[in-house]
Amino acid sequence: MNLNKSIVINWHVTEICNYDCKHCFAKWGRQHEIWNDVNQIEHIIKGITHHVETTNMSPKHFRLNIVGGEPIMSPDNLWNVVKTANDYSVDVSMITNGSQLEVIRPFAHMISQVGISIDSFKHETNLKIGRVCNGKTLSFQEINEKIKFVQETNPKLKIKINTVVNKYNFSERMLPSIMTLNHNKWKILRQMPFGDNKGISDFMFYSFIRNNYRESDRANESCEITIEDNNAMTESYLMISPDGRLFQNGNTSYSYSRPLTEVSFTEALSDIKFDESKFDGRYDGSFTQQASNSMEKFFKLAPESCFESMFDYL
Ligand code: SF4
């Protein structure tokens, strides 16, 4: 393996979440979650660190991305993972739905990046998607305040926004609001087909890109936009399941490695499919360019020039 960027490993520590999104693929059949066991957390982090240091992986740096479910549902367990990773000098980031973002404020200085999943700024759309808890959805004002609150303890905390394009939000123009949030990156993902969920049509995906993507924003490194179609999301992520196995996504189910608590990271990696060039493609902009080109072709647009005029009034 000879990756061009830092290796990013997504540990889906829990399946539990306070939302119930219809497109959610964070489903592992409620397996035993090991993130309440500090020894097992340490074993896994040490194993990955050893792999990164002893193979020809380049550069010798990895980031542990804590994902769920919703990791903030169990702050004690989350703290254990963050602290252990920090003890081993591992760069830590996390993904959250943002509804309880303020909980991480005490240890926000130990995290380099928080990815917040935001699929809509409209109450009704969030209700349809399932991004609701006890009748409450997250408004733009609330998420804006929460971001400012955690950045008070870590002004360098990078904020990434993740948006899954689905049949309820595909026509929403989120860009103007997104651009006023203090964030570094907006990642637009196409809903993955999984199990009975068939994903979305090309029309829906390309409509969202057409309404929300500008080449000029992609070039802005302080606030870039990236796009991932389904192909870009398949076998391009390194992921650990709640019970501590590497897993890979397929169209209907997951495939798993042997447990990382029983075999080395290198052995577990040999059990699953992982496409290094696709991993790189997610970071070098090639998948974003592909999606943009496909959208132009789909709508038979002249390249580039169409975007600026469309957004002149923003
Ligand atoms: S917020 Fe994320 S983990 Fe929770 S239900 Fe939605 S997609 Fe799944």
PDB file of N, CA and C in Angstrom, residues 5-90:
ATOM      1  N   LYS A   5      -2.017  10.242   0.593  1.00  0.00           N
ATOM      2  CA  LYS A   5      -2.448  11.115   1.670  1.00  0.00           C
ATOM      3  C   LYS A   5      -2.344  10.383   3.002  1.00  0.00           C
ATOM      4  N   SER A   6      -2.687  11.091   4.084  1.00  0.00           N
ATOM      5  CA  SER A   6      -2.796  10.433   5.375  1.00  0.00           C
ATOM      6  C   SER A   6      -3.827   9.322   5.261  1.00  0.00           C
ATOM      7  N   ILE A   7      -3.562   8.243   5.943  1.00  0.00           N
ATOM      8  CA  ILE A   7      -4.566   7.191   5.958  1.00  0.00           C
ATOM      9  C   ILE A   7      -5.662   7.605   6.955  1.00  0.00           C
ATOM     10  N   VAL A   8      -6.900   7.500   6.531  1.00  0.00           N
ATOM     11  CA  VAL A   8      -8.028   7.848   7.401  1.00  0.00           C
ATOM     12  C   VAL A   8      -8.815   6.580   7.666  1.00  0.00           C
ATOM     13  N   ILE A   9      -8.983   6.247   8.930  1.00  0.00           N
ATOM     14  CA  ILE A   9      -9.737   5.052   9.284  1.00  0.00           C
ATOM     15  C   ILE A   9     -10.980   5.458  10.052  1.00  0.00           C
ATOM     16  N   ASN A  10     -12.120   5.062   9.512  1.00  0.00           N
ATOM     17  CA  ASN A  10     -13.404   5.413  10.116  1.00  0.00           C
ATOM     18  C   ASN A  10     -13.834   4.304  11.060  1.00  0.00           C
ATOM     19  N   TRP A  11     -13.850   4.605  12.342  1.00  0.00           N
ATOM     20  CA  TRP A  11     -14.336   3.605  13.300  1.00  0.00           C
ATOM     21  C   TRP A  11     -15.787   3.941  13.653  1.00  0.00           C
ATOM     22  N   HIS A  12     -16.678   3.081  13.156  1.00  0.00           N
ATOM     23  CA  HIS A  12     -18.097   3.222  13.487  1.00  0.00           C
ATOM     24  C   HIS A  12     -18.304   2.608  14.874  1.00  0.00           C
ATOM     25  N   VAL A  13     -18.118   3.434  15.885  1.00  0.00           N
ATOM     26  CA  VAL A  13     -18.069   2.930  17.266  1.00  0.00           C
ATOM     27  C   VAL A  13     -19.415   2.446  17.786  1.00  0.00           C
ATOM     28  N   THR A  14     -20.501   2.991  17.247  1.00  0.00           N
ATOM     29  CA  THR A  14     -21.832   2.613  17.740  1.00  0.00           C
ATOM     30  C   THR A  14     -22.875   2.697  16.631  1.00  0.00           C
ATOM     31  N   GLU A  15     -23.913   1.899  16.802  1.00  0.00           N
ATOM     32  CA  GLU A  15     -25.040   1.931  15.863  1.00  0.00           C
ATOM     33  C   GLU A  15     -26.148   2.845  16.388  1.00  0.00           C
ATOM     34  N   ILE A  16     -26.060   3.176  17.684  1.00  0.00           N
ATOM     35  CA  ILE A  16     -27.133   3.947  18.330  1.00  0.00           C
ATOM     36  C   ILE A  16     -27.136   5.384  17.825  1.00  0.00           C
ATOM     37  N   CYS A  17     -28.317   5.885  17.546  1.00  0.00           N
ATOM     38  CA  CYS A  17     -28.449   7.272  17.083  1.00  0.00           C
ATOM     39  C   CYS A  17     -29.796   7.814  17.533  1.00  0.00           C
ATOM     40  N   ASN A  18     -29.862   9.114  17.769  1.00  0.00           N
ATOM     41  CA  ASN A  18     -31.130   9.747  18.156  1.00  0.00           C
ATOM     42  C   ASN A  18     -31.970  10.136  16.944  1.00  0.00           C
ATOM     43  N   TYR A  19     -31.413   9.975  15.741  1.00  0.00           N
ATOM     44  CA  TYR A  19     -32.183  10.187  14.520  1.00  0.00           C
ATOM     45  C   TYR A  19     -32.485   8.831  13.876  1.00  0.00           C
ATOM     46  N   ASP A  20     -33.325   8.867  12.854  1.00  0.00           N
ATOM     47  CA  ASP A  20     -33.677   7.627  12.156  1.00  0.00           C
ATOM     48  C   ASP A  20     -33.807   7.927  10.659  1.00  0.00           C
ATOM     49  N   CYS A  21     -32.674   8.283  10.055  1.00  0.00           N
ATOM     50  CA  CYS A  21     -32.695   8.687   8.642  1.00  0.00           C
ATOM     51  C   CYS A  21     -33.062   7.496   7.755  1.00  0.00           C
ATOM     52  N   LYS A  22     -33.889   7.769   6.775  1.00  0.00           N
ATOM     53  CA  LYS A  22     -34.335   6.683   5.888  1.00  0.00           C
ATOM     54  C   LYS A  22     -33.175   6.138   5.052  1.00  0.00           C
ATOM     55  N   HIS A  23     -32.173   6.976   4.792  1.00  0.00           N
ATOM     56  CA  HIS A  23     -31.049   6.515   3.960  1.00  0.00           C
ATOM     57  C   HIS A  23     -29.896   5.972   4.790  1.00  0.00           C
ATOM     58  N   CYS A  24     -30.069   5.837   6.091  1.00  0.00           N
ATOM     59  CA  CYS A  24     -28.964   5.435   6.968  1.00  0.00           C
ATOM     60  C   CYS A  24     -28.483   4.018   6.639  1.00  0.00           C
ATOM     61  N   PHE A  25     -27.170   3.870   6.463  1.00  0.00           N
ATOM     62  CA  PHE A  25     -26.640   2.512   6.268  1.00  0.00           C
ATOM     63  C   PHE A  25     -25.733   2.106   7.430  1.00  0.00           C
ATOM     64  N   ALA A  26     -25.848   2.832   8.538  1.00  0.00           N
ATOM     65  CA  ALA A  26     -25.084   2.479   9.746  1.00  0.00           C
ATOM     66  C   ALA A  26     -25.836   1.374  10.496  1.00  0.00           C
ATOM     67  N   LYS A  27     -25.919   0.217   9.871  1.00  0.00           N
ATOM     68  CA  LYS A  27     -26.687  -0.916  10.429  1.00  0.00           C
ATOM     69  C   LYS A  27     -25.787  -2.143  10.460  1.00  0.00           C
ATOM     70  N   TRP A  28     -25.568  -2.654  11.647  1.00  0.00           N
ATOM     71  CA  TRP A  28     -24.732  -3.845  11.784  1.00  0.00           C
ATOM     72  C   TRP A  28     -25.430  -4.943  12.593  1.00  0.00           C
ATOM     73  N   GLY A  29     -26.757  -4.860  12.701  1.00  0.00           N
ATOM     74  CA  GLY A  29     -27.497  -5.895  13.436  1.00  0.00           C
ATOM     75  C   GLY A  29     -27.244  -5.860  14.933  1.00  0.00           C
ATOM     76  N   ARG A  30     -27.044  -4.639  15.434  1.00  0.00           N
ATOM     77  CA  ARG A  30     -26.840  -4.440  16.884  1.00  0.00           C
ATOM     78  C   ARG A  30     -25.783  -5.380  17.450  1.00  0.00           C
ATOM     79  N   GLN A  31     -24.612  -5.410  16.814  1.00  0.00           N
ATOM     80  CA  GLN A  31     -23.535  -6.263  17.309  1.00  0.00           C
ATOM     81  C   GLN A  31     -22.963  -5.699  18.611  1.00  0.00           C
ATOM     82  N   HIS A  32     -22.157  -6.527  19.288  1.00  0.00           N
ATOM     83  CA  HIS A  32     -21.523  -6.101  20.541  1.00  0.00           C
ATOM     84  C   HIS A  32     -20.575  -4.935  20.270  1.00  0.00           C
ATOM     85  N   GLU A  33     -20.763  -3.815  20.959  1.00  0.00           N
ATOM     86  CA  GLU A  33     -19.911  -2.641  20.742  1.00  0.00           C
ATOM     87  C   GLU A  33     -18.772  -2.647  21.754  1.00  0.00           C
ATOM     88  N   ILE A  34     -17.549  -2.462  21.262  1.00  0.00           N
ATOM     89  CA  ILE A  34     -16.395  -2.621  22.157  1.00  0.00           C
ATOM     90  C   ILE A  34     -15.825  -1.291  22.655  1.00  0.00           C
ATOM     91  N   TRP A  35     -16.459  -0.177  22.293  1.00  0.00           N
ATOM     92  CA  TRP A  35     -15.847   1.114  22.624  1.00  0.00           C
ATOM     93  C   TRP A  35     -16.001   1.528  24.079  1.00  0.00           C
ATOM     94  N   ASN A  36     -16.671   0.663  24.888  1.00  0.00           N
ATOM     95  CA  ASN A  36     -16.712   0.945  26.326  1.00  0.00           C
ATOM     96  C   ASN A  36     -15.566   0.244  27.055  1.00  0.00           C
ATOM     97  N   ASP A  37     -14.679  -0.410  26.313  1.00  0.00           N
ATOM     98  CA  ASP A  37     -13.574  -1.167  26.903  1.00  0.00           C
ATOM     99  C   ASP A  37     -12.248  -0.492  26.499  1.00  0.00           C
ATOM    100  N   VAL A  38     -11.637   0.190  27.450  1.00  0.00           N
ATOM    101  CA  VAL A  38     -10.433   0.964  27.142  1.00  0.00           C
ATOM    102  C   VAL A  38      -9.313   0.059  26.626  1.00  0.00           C
ATOM    103  N   ASN A  39      -9.215  -1.169  27.175  1.00  0.00           N
ATOM    104  CA  ASN A  39      -8.158  -2.079  26.723  1.00  0.00           C
ATOM    105  C   ASN A  39      -8.320  -2.425  25.243  1.00  0.00           C
ATOM    106  N   GLN A  40      -9.554  -2.669  24.823  1.00  0.00           N
ATOM    107  CA  GLN A  40      -9.796  -3.013  23.415  1.00  0.00           C
ATOM    108  C   GLN A  40      -9.571  -1.807  22.505  1.00  0.00           C
ATOM    109  N   ILE A  41      -9.955  -0.635  22.988  1.00  0.00           N
ATOM    110  CA  ILE A  41      -9.694   0.598  22.205  1.00  0.00           C
ATOM    111  C   ILE A  41      -8.185   0.734  21.997  1.00  0.00           C
ATOM    112  N   GLU A  42      -7.444   0.564  23.091  1.00  0.00           N
ATOM    113  CA  GLU A  42      -5.988   0.710  23.038  1.00  0.00           C
ATOM    114  C   GLU A  42      -5.386  -0.333  22.096  1.00  0.00           C
ATOM    115  N   HIS A  43      -5.870  -1.559  22.164  1.00  0.00           N
ATOM    116  CA  HIS A  43      -5.356  -2.633  21.319  1.00  0.00           C
ATOM    117  C   HIS A  43      -5.518  -2.265  19.835  1.00  0.00           C
ATOM    118  N   ILE A  44      -6.678  -1.782  19.487  1.00  0.00           N
ATOM    119  CA  ILE A  44      -6.956  -1.446  18.079  1.00  0.00           C
ATOM    120  C   ILE A  44      -6.096  -0.268  17.623  1.00  0.00           C
ATOM    121  N   ILE A  45      -6.030   0.774  18.434  1.00  0.00           N
ATOM    122  CA  ILE A  45      -5.250   1.959  18.040  1.00  0.00           C
ATOM    123  C   ILE A  45      -3.764   1.609  17.938  1.00  0.00           C
ATOM    124  N   LYS A  46      -3.264   0.833  18.884  1.00  0.00           N
ATOM    125  CA  LYS A  46      -1.857   0.403  18.831  1.00  0.00           C
ATOM    126  C   LYS A  46      -1.591  -0.419  17.565  1.00  0.00           C
ATOM    127  N   GLY A  47      -2.541  -1.296  17.227  1.00  0.00           N
ATOM    128  CA  GLY A  47      -2.378  -2.155  16.047  1.00  0.00           C
ATOM    129  C   GLY A  47      -2.302  -1.349  14.762  1.00  0.00           C
ATOM    130  N   ILE A  48      -3.148  -0.338  14.643  1.00  0.00           N
ATOM    131  CA  ILE A  48      -3.124   0.488  13.423  1.00  0.00           C
ATOM    132  C   ILE A  48      -1.825   1.290  13.379  1.00  0.00           C
ATOM    133  N   THR A  49      -1.455   1.873  14.523  1.00  0.00           N
ATOM    134  CA  THR A  49      -0.216   2.664  14.590  1.00  0.00           C
ATOM    135  C   THR A  49       0.978   1.807  14.172  1.00  0.00           C
ATOM    136  N   HIS A  50       1.023   0.577  14.664  1.00  0.00           N
ATOM    137  CA  HIS A  50       2.118  -0.328  14.323  1.00  0.00           C
ATOM    138  C   HIS A  50       2.131  -0.595  12.811  1.00  0.00           C
ATOM    139  N   HIS A  51       0.956  -0.839  12.238  1.00  0.00           N
ATOM    140  CA  HIS A  51       0.864  -1.104  10.794  1.00  0.00           C
ATOM    141  C   HIS A  51       1.386   0.092   9.995  1.00  0.00           C
ATOM    142  N   VAL A  52       0.945   1.282  10.391  1.00  0.00           N
ATOM    143  CA  VAL A  52       1.349   2.492   9.653  1.00  0.00           C
ATOM    144  C   VAL A  52       2.861   2.693   9.746  1.00  0.00           C
ATOM    145  N   GLU A  53       3.421   2.401  10.920  1.00  0.00           N
ATOM    146  CA  GLU A  53       4.858   2.641  11.123  1.00  0.00           C
ATOM    147  C   GLU A  53       5.738   1.585  10.457  1.00  0.00           C
ATOM    148  N   THR A  54       5.222   0.376  10.256  1.00  0.00           N
ATOM    149  CA  THR A  54       6.089  -0.715   9.798  1.00  0.00           C
ATOM    150  C   THR A  54       5.863  -1.140   8.346  1.00  0.00           C
ATOM    151  N   THR A  55       4.850  -0.586   7.672  1.00  0.00           N
ATOM    152  CA  THR A  55       4.657  -0.935   6.261  1.00  0.00           C
ATOM    153  C   THR A  55       5.176   0.202   5.397  1.00  0.00           C
ATOM    154  N   ASN A  56       5.047   0.042   4.080  1.00  0.00           N
ATOM    155  CA  ASN A  56       5.543   1.091   3.175  1.00  0.00           C
ATOM    156  C   ASN A  56       4.505   2.183   2.951  1.00  0.00           C
ATOM    157  N   MET A  57       3.555   2.254   3.880  1.00  0.00           N
ATOM    158  CA  MET A  57       2.521   3.279   3.766  1.00  0.00           C
ATOM    159  C   MET A  57       3.170   4.676   3.797  1.00  0.00           C
ATOM    160  N   SER A  58       2.698   5.571   2.976  1.00  0.00           N
ATOM    161  CA  SER A  58       3.301   6.902   2.910  1.00  0.00           C
ATOM    162  C   SER A  58       2.199   7.955   2.789  1.00  0.00           C
ATOM    163  N   PRO A  59       2.193   9.036   3.572  1.00  0.00           N
ATOM    164  CA  PRO A  59       3.113   9.290   4.666  1.00  0.00           C
ATOM    165  C   PRO A  59       2.743   8.458   5.899  1.00  0.00           C
ATOM    166  N   LYS A  60       3.627   8.434   6.878  1.00  0.00           N
ATOM    167  CA  LYS A  60       3.382   7.608   8.051  1.00  0.00           C
ATOM    168  C   LYS A  60       2.545   8.388   9.073  1.00  0.00           C
ATOM    169  N   HIS A  61       1.329   8.566   8.709  1.00  0.00           N
ATOM    170  CA  HIS A  61       0.425   9.363   9.540  1.00  0.00           C
ATOM    171  C   HIS A  61      -0.981   8.826   9.341  1.00  0.00           C
ATOM    172  N   PHE A  62      -1.699   8.611  10.429  1.00  0.00           N
ATOM    173  CA  PHE A  62      -3.088   8.244  10.208  1.00  0.00           C
ATOM    174  C   PHE A  62      -4.013   9.047  11.112  1.00  0.00           C
ATOM    175  N   ARG A  63      -5.218   9.234  10.600  1.00  0.00           N
ATOM    176  CA  ARG A  63      -6.235   9.955  11.354  1.00  0.00           C
ATOM    177  C   ARG A  63      -7.351   8.982  11.687  1.00  0.00           C
ATOM    178  N   LEU A  64      -7.711   8.950  12.948  1.00  0.00           N
ATOM    179  CA  LEU A  64      -8.831   8.118  13.376  1.00  0.00           C
ATOM    180  C   LEU A  64     -10.094   8.967  13.327  1.00  0.00           C
ATOM    181  N   ASN A  65     -11.034   8.569  12.497  1.00  0.00           N
ATOM    182  CA  ASN A  65     -12.287   9.302  12.354  1.00  0.00           C
ATOM    183  C   ASN A  65     -13.375   8.517  13.095  1.00  0.00           C
ATOM    184  N   ILE A  66     -13.895   9.100  14.165  1.00  0.00           N
ATOM    185  CA  ILE A  66     -14.884   8.407  15.002  1.00  0.00           C
ATOM    186  C   ILE A  66     -16.275   8.672  14.431  1.00  0.00           C
ATOM    187  N   VAL A  67     -16.968   7.595  14.084  1.00  0.00           N
ATOM    188  CA  VAL A  67     -18.237   7.701  13.364  1.00  0.00           C
ATOM    189  C   VAL A  67     -19.271   6.833  14.078  1.00  0.00           C
ATOM    190  N   GLY A  68     -20.540   6.984  13.707  1.00  0.00           N
ATOM    191  CA  GLY A  68     -21.574   6.136  14.291  1.00  0.00           C
ATOM    192  C   GLY A  68     -22.423   5.502  13.222  1.00  0.00           C
ATOM    193  N   GLY A  69     -23.745   5.397  13.512  1.00  0.00           N
ATOM    194  CA  GLY A  69     -24.511   5.984  14.607  1.00  0.00           C
ATOM    195  C   GLY A  69     -24.092   7.394  15.013  1.00  0.00           C
ATOM    196  N   GLU A  70     -24.420   7.722  16.250  1.00  0.00           N
ATOM    197  CA  GLU A  70     -24.102   9.049  16.764  1.00  0.00           C
ATOM    198  C   GLU A  70     -23.160   8.903  17.956  1.00  0.00           C
ATOM    199  N   PRO A  71     -21.863   9.189  17.772  1.00  0.00           N
ATOM    200  CA  PRO A  71     -20.896   8.987  18.863  1.00  0.00           C
ATOM    201  C   PRO A  71     -21.187   9.826  20.104  1.00  0.00           C
ATOM    202  N   ILE A  72     -21.838  10.974  19.936  1.00  0.00           N
ATOM    203  CA  ILE A  72     -22.058  11.847  21.094  1.00  0.00           C
ATOM    204  C   ILE A  72     -23.174  11.312  22.004  1.00  0.00           C
ATOM    205  N   MET A  73     -23.878  10.270  21.570  1.00  0.00           N
ATOM    206  CA  MET A  73     -24.897   9.655  22.430  1.00  0.00           C
ATOM    207  C   MET A  73     -24.264   9.052  23.690  1.00  0.00           C
ATOM    208  N   SER A  74     -22.985   8.685  23.611  1.00  0.00           N
ATOM    209  CA  SER A  74     -22.277   8.124  24.776  1.00  0.00           C
ATOM    210  C   SER A  74     -20.998   8.921  25.010  1.00  0.00           C
ATOM    211  N   PRO A  75     -21.104  10.080  25.678  1.00  0.00           N
ATOM    212  CA  PRO A  75     -19.931  10.961  25.831  1.00  0.00           C
ATOM    213  C   PRO A  75     -18.774  10.292  26.559  1.00  0.00           C
ATOM    214  N   ASP A  76     -19.062   9.440  27.569  1.00  0.00           N
ATOM    215  CA  ASP A  76     -17.977   8.764  28.305  1.00  0.00           C
ATOM    216  C   ASP A  76     -17.157   7.874  27.381  1.00  0.00           C
ATOM    217  N   ASN A  77     -17.859   7.068  26.573  1.00  0.00           N
ATOM    218  CA  ASN A  77     -17.150   6.188  25.640  1.00  0.00           C
ATOM    219  C   ASN A  77     -16.382   7.001  24.604  1.00  0.00           C
ATOM    220  N   LEU A  78     -17.019   8.060  24.125  1.00  0.00           N
ATOM    221  CA  LEU A  78     -16.359   8.920  23.135  1.00  0.00           C
ATOM    222  C   LEU A  78     -15.068   9.494  23.717  1.00  0.00           C
ATOM    223  N   TRP A  79     -15.169   9.950  24.965  1.00  0.00           N
ATOM    224  CA  TRP A  79     -13.996  10.501  25.640  1.00  0.00           C
ATOM    225  C   TRP A  79     -12.886   9.449  25.713  1.00  0.00           C
ATOM    226  N   ASN A  80     -13.238   8.202  26.040  1.00  0.00           N
ATOM    227  CA  ASN A  80     -12.230   7.136  26.125  1.00  0.00           C
ATOM    228  C   ASN A  80     -11.482   6.955  24.800  1.00  0.00           C
ATOM    229  N   VAL A  81     -12.204   6.985  23.697  1.00  0.00           N
ATOM    230  CA  VAL A  81     -11.564   6.799  22.391  1.00  0.00           C
ATOM    231  C   VAL A  81     -10.674   8.006  22.062  1.00  0.00           C
ATOM    232  N   VAL A  82     -11.205   9.218  22.292  1.00  0.00           N
ATOM    233  CA  VAL A  82     -10.440  10.437  21.991  1.00  0.00           C
ATOM    234  C   VAL A  82      -9.171  10.485  22.832  1.00  0.00           C
ATOM    235  N   LYS A  83      -9.300  10.208  24.123  1.00  0.00           N
ATOM    236  CA  LYS A  83      -8.135  10.280  25.012  1.00  0.00           C
ATOM    237  C   LYS A  83      -7.085   9.226  24.637  1.00  0.00           C
ATOM    238  N   THR A  84      -7.533   7.987  24.376  1.00  0.00           N
ATOM    239  CA  THR A  84      -6.584   6.925  24.025  1.00  0.00           C
ATOM    240  C   THR A  84      -5.846   7.285  22.737  1.00  0.00           C
ATOM    241  N   ALA A  85      -6.584   7.774  21.746  1.00  0.00           N
ATOM    242  CA  ALA A  85      -5.937   8.163  20.481  1.00  0.00           C
ATOM    243  C   ALA A  85      -4.931   9.283  20.724  1.00  0.00           C
ATOM    244  N   ASN A  86      -5.307  10.252  21.557  1.00  0.00           N
ATOM    245  CA  ASN A  86      -4.377  11.338  21.888  1.00  0.00           C
ATOM    246  C   ASN A  86      -3.142  10.813  22.602  1.00  0.00           C
ATOM    247  N   ASP A  87      -3.333   9.846  23.500  1.00  0.00           N
ATOM    248  CA  ASP A  87      -2.187   9.259  24.222  1.00  0.00           C
ATOM    249  C   ASP A  87      -1.179   8.640  23.252  1.00  0.00           C
ATOM    250  N   TYR A  88      -1.674   8.152  22.107  1.00  0.00           N
ATOM    251  CA  TYR A  88      -0.782   7.545  21.106  1.00  0.00           C
ATOM    252  C   TYR A  88      -0.452   8.532  19.979  1.00  0.00           C
ATOM    253  N   SER A  89      -0.697   9.806  20.241  1.00  0.00           N
ATOM    254  CA  SER A  89      -0.388  10.882  19.282  1.00  0.00           C
ATOM    255  C   SER A  89      -1.073  10.677  17.936  1.00  0.00           C
ATOM    256  N   VAL A  90      -2.261  10.118  17.992  1.00  0.00           N
ATOM    257  CA  VAL A  90      -3.031   9.902  16.761  1.00  0.00           C
ATOM    258  C   VAL A  90      -3.967  11.089  16.540  1.00  0.00           C
TER     259      VAL A  90
END
